[in-house]
């Protein structure tokens, strides 16, 4: 009767809904490139900070439409998986805000690393963190800026900063600021872990920014 017909229709709708949600979720884990993000201690540290160089914030899967996946299915962070990398990570990837490295690394893995796992070179926690460290070791932001006359404690145009990074490293970055202070320099990276020019990203900075001296 009508109830059976109604029930049949509802079960089909339910199946379609489940299928739609499954496809939507699968789609939400996709990404096109990575943002390799470095941060400046002079801007990020609230108190005294040990690092005197640009440090890693993270390696973030991103999409060409400006969205990004996060908290994808994957294993939980375990420090034992990256124990051999920890001495280097404490230098190049410290937690500048809370001074709690383990929690910071766990956050970066759970939010971004789990999504990066679909890329073969980043398919384990060790590979994700190790690849990010290698990216950091292949570019020297501090030197790229200083050899182009950009040193901490002064203000510069974002155009000058873009030009300095592009001429020294070979690729145009995206800049991120906090209250007019240069906070992050973000470089785009392909799935084969090669630097590429960022497309369609805009700076979150005024045209002239302060490059704060270290505390």
mmCIF file of C-alpha atoms in Angstrom:
data_model
loop_
_atom_site.group_PDB
_atom_site.id
_atom_site.type_symbol
_atom_site.label_atom_id
_atom_site.label_comp_id
_atom_site.label_asym_id
_atom_site.label_seq_id
_atom_site.Cartn_x
_atom_site.Cartn_y
_atom_site.Cartn_z
ATOM 1 C CA UNK A 1 0.000 0.000 0.000
ATOM 2 C CA UNK A 2 0.867 3.635 0.400
ATOM 3 C CA UNK A 3 2.986 3.027 3.490
ATOM 4 C CA UNK A 4 5.144 0.458 1.698
ATOM 5 C CA UNK A 5 5.511 2.749 -1.299
ATOM 6 C CA UNK A 6 6.355 5.673 0.979
ATOM 7 C CA UNK A 7 8.842 3.515 2.840
ATOM 8 C CA UNK A 8 10.450 2.451 -0.429
ATOM 9 C CA UNK A 9 10.775 6.044 -1.593
ATOM 10 C CA UNK A 10 12.245 7.103 1.764
ATOM 11 C CA UNK A 11 14.772 4.266 1.756
ATOM 12 C CA UNK A 12 15.866 5.268 -1.761
ATOM 13 C CA UNK A 13 16.150 8.893 -0.677
ATOM 14 C CA UNK A 14 18.170 7.797 2.352
ATOM 15 C CA UNK A 15 20.534 5.769 0.139
ATOM 16 C CA UNK A 16 20.922 8.773 -2.177
ATOM 17 C CA UNK A 17 21.606 11.018 0.805
ATOM 18 C CA UNK A 18 24.252 8.659 2.162
ATOM 19 C CA UNK A 19 25.830 8.435 -1.297
ATOM 20 C CA UNK A 20 25.801 12.221 -1.632
ATOM 21 C CA UNK A 21 27.348 12.716 1.798
ATOM 22 C CA UNK A 22 29.980 10.070 1.083
ATOM 23 C CA UNK A 23 30.931 11.765 -2.177
ATOM 24 C CA UNK A 24 30.907 15.180 -0.500
ATOM 25 C CA UNK A 25 33.202 13.995 2.256
ATOM 26 C CA UNK A 26 35.532 12.315 -0.230
ATOM 27 C CA UNK A 27 35.605 15.514 -2.259
ATOM 28 C CA UNK A 28 36.395 17.577 0.829
ATOM 29 C CA UNK A 29 39.660 15.721 1.384
ATOM 30 C CA UNK A 30 41.054 16.556 -2.055
ATOM 31 C CA UNK A 31 43.658 19.269 -2.620
ATOM 32 C CA UNK A 32 45.780 20.737 -5.425
ATOM 33 C CA UNK A 33 48.988 22.098 -3.898
ATOM 34 C CA UNK A 34 50.701 22.780 -0.570
ATOM 35 C CA UNK A 35 51.401 26.008 1.284
ATOM 36 C CA UNK A 36 54.784 25.944 3.000
ATOM 37 C CA UNK A 37 54.453 28.522 5.757
ATOM 38 C CA UNK A 38 57.299 30.138 7.685
ATOM 39 C CA UNK A 39 56.788 32.592 10.538
ATOM 40 C CA UNK A 40 58.875 35.406 12.001
ATOM 41 C CA UNK A 41 59.616 35.179 15.764
ATOM 42 C CA UNK A 42 59.761 38.986 16.082
ATOM 43 C CA UNK A 43 56.056 39.132 15.236
ATOM 44 C CA UNK A 44 54.734 35.843 16.619
ATOM 45 C CA UNK A 45 56.482 35.611 20.011
ATOM 46 C CA UNK A 46 54.654 37.365 22.818
ATOM 47 C CA UNK A 47 57.616 37.339 25.172
ATOM 48 C CA UNK A 48 61.302 36.483 24.855
ATOM 49 C CA UNK A 49 61.959 34.106 21.993
ATOM 50 C CA UNK A 50 64.984 31.892 21.437
ATOM 51 C CA UNK A 51 64.872 31.572 17.599
ATOM 52 C CA UNK A 52 66.678 34.264 15.627
ATOM 53 C CA UNK A 53 65.592 32.967 12.230
ATOM 54 C CA UNK A 54 62.384 32.244 10.347
ATOM 55 C CA UNK A 55 60.798 29.025 11.616
ATOM 56 C CA UNK A 56 58.228 26.618 10.192
ATOM 57 C CA UNK A 57 54.542 27.076 10.897
ATOM 58 C CA UNK A 58 53.387 24.225 8.697
ATOM 59 C CA UNK A 59 52.839 22.506 5.374
ATOM 60 C CA UNK A 60 49.171 22.915 4.440
ATOM 61 C CA UNK A 61 47.255 21.207 1.613
ATOM 62 C CA UNK A 62 45.279 23.816 -0.318
ATOM 63 C CA UNK A 63 42.867 23.977 -3.241
ATOM 64 C CA UNK A 64 42.970 26.237 -6.278
ATOM 65 C CA UNK A 65 39.561 27.677 -5.342
ATOM 66 C CA UNK A 66 40.965 29.043 -2.075
ATOM 67 C CA UNK A 67 39.466 26.388 0.205
ATOM 68 C CA UNK A 68 41.373 23.643 1.983
ATOM 69 C CA UNK A 69 40.762 20.275 3.616
ATOM 70 C CA UNK A 70 41.472 19.739 7.302
ATOM 71 C CA UNK A 71 41.303 16.992 9.916
ATOM 72 C CA UNK A 72 41.202 14.166 7.367
ATOM 73 C CA UNK A 73 40.990 10.469 8.360
ATOM 74 C CA UNK A 74 44.370 9.180 9.435
ATOM 75 C CA UNK A 75 46.459 7.958 12.350
ATOM 76 C CA UNK A 76 46.767 10.155 15.431
ATOM 77 C CA UNK A 77 50.034 11.959 16.051
ATOM 78 C CA UNK A 78 52.691 9.963 17.862
ATOM 79 C CA UNK A 79 55.987 11.544 18.846
ATOM 80 C CA UNK A 80 57.685 8.144 18.650
ATOM 81 C CA UNK A 81 57.158 8.139 14.868
ATOM 82 C CA UNK A 82 59.397 11.192 14.443
ATOM 83 C CA UNK A 83 61.794 10.803 17.388
ATOM 84 C CA UNK A 84 64.891 11.046 15.163
ATOM 85 C CA UNK A 85 63.635 14.375 13.726
ATOM 86 C CA UNK A 86 62.864 16.033 17.070
ATOM 87 C CA UNK A 87 66.281 17.695 17.661
ATOM 88 C CA UNK A 88 66.063 19.415 14.256
ATOM 89 C CA UNK A 89 62.370 20.218 14.708
ATOM 90 C CA UNK A 90 63.050 21.959 18.012
ATOM 91 C CA UNK A 91 65.298 24.370 16.108
ATOM 92 C CA UNK A 92 63.413 24.781 12.822
ATOM 93 C CA UNK A 93 59.798 24.088 13.914
ATOM 94 C CA UNK A 94 59.333 25.309 17.523
ATOM 95 C CA UNK A 95 56.039 26.462 19.002
ATOM 96 C CA UNK A 96 56.578 30.238 19.153
ATOM 97 C CA UNK A 97 53.247 31.090 20.787
ATOM 98 C CA UNK A 98 52.721 28.561 23.598
ATOM 99 C CA UNK A 99 56.202 27.035 23.857
ATOM 100 C CA UNK A 100 54.654 23.560 23.718
ATOM 101 C CA UNK A 101 56.319 21.853 20.756
ATOM 102 C CA UNK A 102 54.631 18.440 21.058
ATOM 103 C CA UNK A 103 51.127 19.951 21.104
ATOM 104 C CA UNK A 104 51.979 22.247 18.194
ATOM 105 C CA UNK A 105 53.319 19.385 16.068
ATOM 106 C CA UNK A 106 50.326 17.230 16.977
ATOM 107 C CA UNK A 107 47.976 20.025 15.835
ATOM 108 C CA UNK A 108 49.841 20.451 12.542
ATOM 109 C CA UNK A 109 49.685 16.716 11.872
ATOM 110 C CA UNK A 110 46.047 16.219 12.841
ATOM 111 C CA UNK A 111 44.787 19.275 10.932
ATOM 112 C CA UNK A 112 47.048 19.264 7.856
ATOM 113 C CA UNK A 113 49.296 16.195 7.798
ATOM 114 C CA UNK A 114 46.382 13.760 7.718
ATOM 115 C CA UNK A 115 45.170 15.454 4.518
ATOM 116 C CA UNK A 116 48.650 15.531 2.970
ATOM 117 C CA UNK A 117 48.895 11.718 3.355
ATOM 118 C CA UNK A 118 47.151 11.164 0.008
ATOM 119 C CA UNK A 119 50.383 12.400 -1.632
ATOM 120 C CA UNK A 120 52.840 9.500 -1.768
ATOM 121 C CA UNK A 121 55.922 11.471 -0.599
ATOM 122 C CA UNK A 122 53.945 12.541 2.505
ATOM 123 C CA UNK A 123 52.193 9.262 3.278
ATOM 124 C CA UNK A 124 53.468 8.795 6.854
ATOM 125 C CA UNK A 125 54.048 11.080 9.831
ATOM 126 C CA UNK A 126 57.799 10.707 9.424
ATOM 127 C CA UNK A 127 57.683 11.524 5.714
ATOM 128 C CA UNK A 128 55.423 14.540 6.286
ATOM 129 C CA UNK A 129 57.627 16.132 8.935
ATOM 130 C CA UNK A 130 60.881 15.149 7.245
ATOM 131 C CA UNK A 131 59.781 16.584 3.881
ATOM 132 C CA UNK A 132 58.741 19.834 5.571
ATOM 133 C CA UNK A 133 62.127 20.115 7.282
ATOM 134 C CA UNK A 134 63.862 19.569 3.935
ATOM 135 C CA UNK A 135 61.801 22.365 2.383
ATOM 136 C CA UNK A 136 62.914 24.659 5.220
ATOM 137 C CA UNK A 137 66.540 23.631 4.746
ATOM 138 C CA UNK A 138 66.330 24.396 1.019
ATOM 139 C CA UNK A 139 65.273 28.046 1.426
ATOM 140 C CA UNK A 140 66.779 30.744 3.625
ATOM 141 C CA UNK A 141 64.199 33.527 4.006
ATOM 142 C CA UNK A 142 66.354 35.563 6.414
ATOM 143 C CA UNK A 143 69.234 35.622 3.928
ATOM 144 C CA UNK A 144 66.968 36.197 0.922
ATOM 145 C CA UNK A 145 65.597 39.309 2.596
ATOM 146 C CA UNK A 146 68.886 40.616 4.031
ATOM 147 C CA UNK A 147 70.851 40.403 0.770
ATOM 148 C CA UNK A 148 68.124 42.572 -0.737
ATOM 149 C CA UNK A 149 68.437 45.182 2.001
ATOM 150 C CA UNK A 150 65.536 43.967 4.152
ATOM 151 C CA UNK A 151 66.569 43.557 7.782
ATOM 152 C CA UNK A 152 64.507 43.424 11.000
ATOM 153 C CA UNK A 153 63.603 46.618 12.819
ATOM 154 C CA UNK A 154 62.420 48.667 9.833
ATOM 155 C CA UNK A 155 59.442 49.033 7.491
ATOM 156 C CA UNK A 156 59.356 47.944 3.859
ATOM 157 C CA UNK A 157 56.892 47.799 0.995
ATOM 158 C CA UNK A 158 55.355 44.411 0.298
ATOM 159 C CA UNK A 159 56.471 44.869 -3.320
ATOM 160 C CA UNK A 160 60.104 45.027 -2.102
ATOM 161 C CA UNK A 161 59.620 41.847 -0.038
ATOM 162 C CA UNK A 162 58.027 40.013 -2.976
ATOM 163 C CA UNK A 163 60.886 41.082 -5.232
ATOM 164 C CA UNK A 164 63.500 39.961 -2.675
ATOM 165 C CA UNK A 165 62.021 36.475 -2.286
ATOM 166 C CA UNK A 166 61.432 36.025 -6.002
ATOM 167 C CA UNK A 167 64.946 37.120 -6.968
ATOM 168 C CA UNK A 168 66.663 34.980 -4.304
ATOM 169 C CA UNK A 169 64.464 31.877 -4.169
ATOM 170 C CA UNK A 170 62.943 32.013 -7.654
ATOM 171 C CA UNK A 171 59.260 31.964 -6.713
ATOM 172 C CA UNK A 172 56.711 34.572 -5.690
ATOM 173 C CA UNK A 173 55.338 34.095 -2.159
ATOM 174 C CA UNK A 174 52.199 35.193 -0.344
ATOM 175 C CA UNK A 175 52.635 37.423 2.706
ATOM 176 C CA UNK A 176 50.625 37.363 5.914
ATOM 177 C CA UNK A 177 50.636 40.164 8.476
ATOM 178 C CA UNK A 178 49.445 40.743 12.020
ATOM 179 C CA UNK A 179 48.557 44.350 12.898
ATOM 180 C CA UNK A 180 50.800 45.649 10.116
ATOM 181 C CA UNK A 181 53.733 43.437 11.149
ATOM 182 C CA UNK A 182 55.162 40.859 8.758
ATOM 183 C CA UNK A 183 54.164 37.538 10.313
ATOM 184 C CA UNK A 184 54.403 34.800 7.663
ATOM 185 C CA UNK A 185 55.909 34.162 4.271
ATOM 186 C CA UNK A 186 54.080 31.410 2.406
ATOM 187 C CA UNK A 187 55.551 29.553 -0.555
ATOM 188 C CA UNK A 188 53.514 27.276 -2.804
ATOM 189 C CA UNK A 189 54.688 23.695 -3.348
ATOM 190 C CA UNK A 190 53.539 21.105 -5.893
ATOM 191 C CA UNK A 191 52.581 17.517 -5.046
ATOM 192 C CA UNK A 192 56.063 16.513 -6.200
ATOM 193 C CA UNK A 193 57.404 18.837 -3.462
ATOM 194 C CA UNK A 194 58.824 21.444 -5.856
ATOM 195 C CA UNK A 195 58.373 25.157 -5.278
ATOM 196 C CA UNK A 196 55.956 26.827 -7.700
ATOM 197 C CA UNK A 197 54.538 30.341 -8.043
ATOM 198 C CA UNK A 198 51.394 30.900 -5.979
ATOM 199 C CA UNK A 199 48.293 31.452 -8.105
ATOM 200 C CA UNK A 200 45.282 33.508 -7.071
ATOM 201 C CA UNK A 201 46.411 34.113 -3.488
ATOM 202 C CA UNK A 202 46.477 37.613 -2.015
ATOM 203 C CA UNK A 203 48.556 39.093 0.787
ATOM 204 C CA UNK A 204 46.861 39.958 4.063
ATOM 205 C CA UNK A 205 49.158 42.961 4.501
ATOM 206 C CA UNK A 206 49.087 46.734 3.976
ATOM 207 C CA UNK A 207 51.312 48.056 1.168
ATOM 208 C CA UNK A 208 54.015 48.938 3.721
ATOM 209 C CA UNK A 209 54.756 46.555 6.595
ATOM 210 C CA UNK A 210 56.909 46.520 9.677
ATOM 211 C CA UNK A 211 59.550 43.782 9.909
ATOM 212 C CA UNK A 212 59.877 43.704 13.719
ATOM 213 C CA UNK A 213 63.195 43.356 15.485
ATOM 214 C CA UNK A 214 63.571 40.266 17.647
ATOM 215 C CA UNK A 215 62.528 40.709 21.276
#
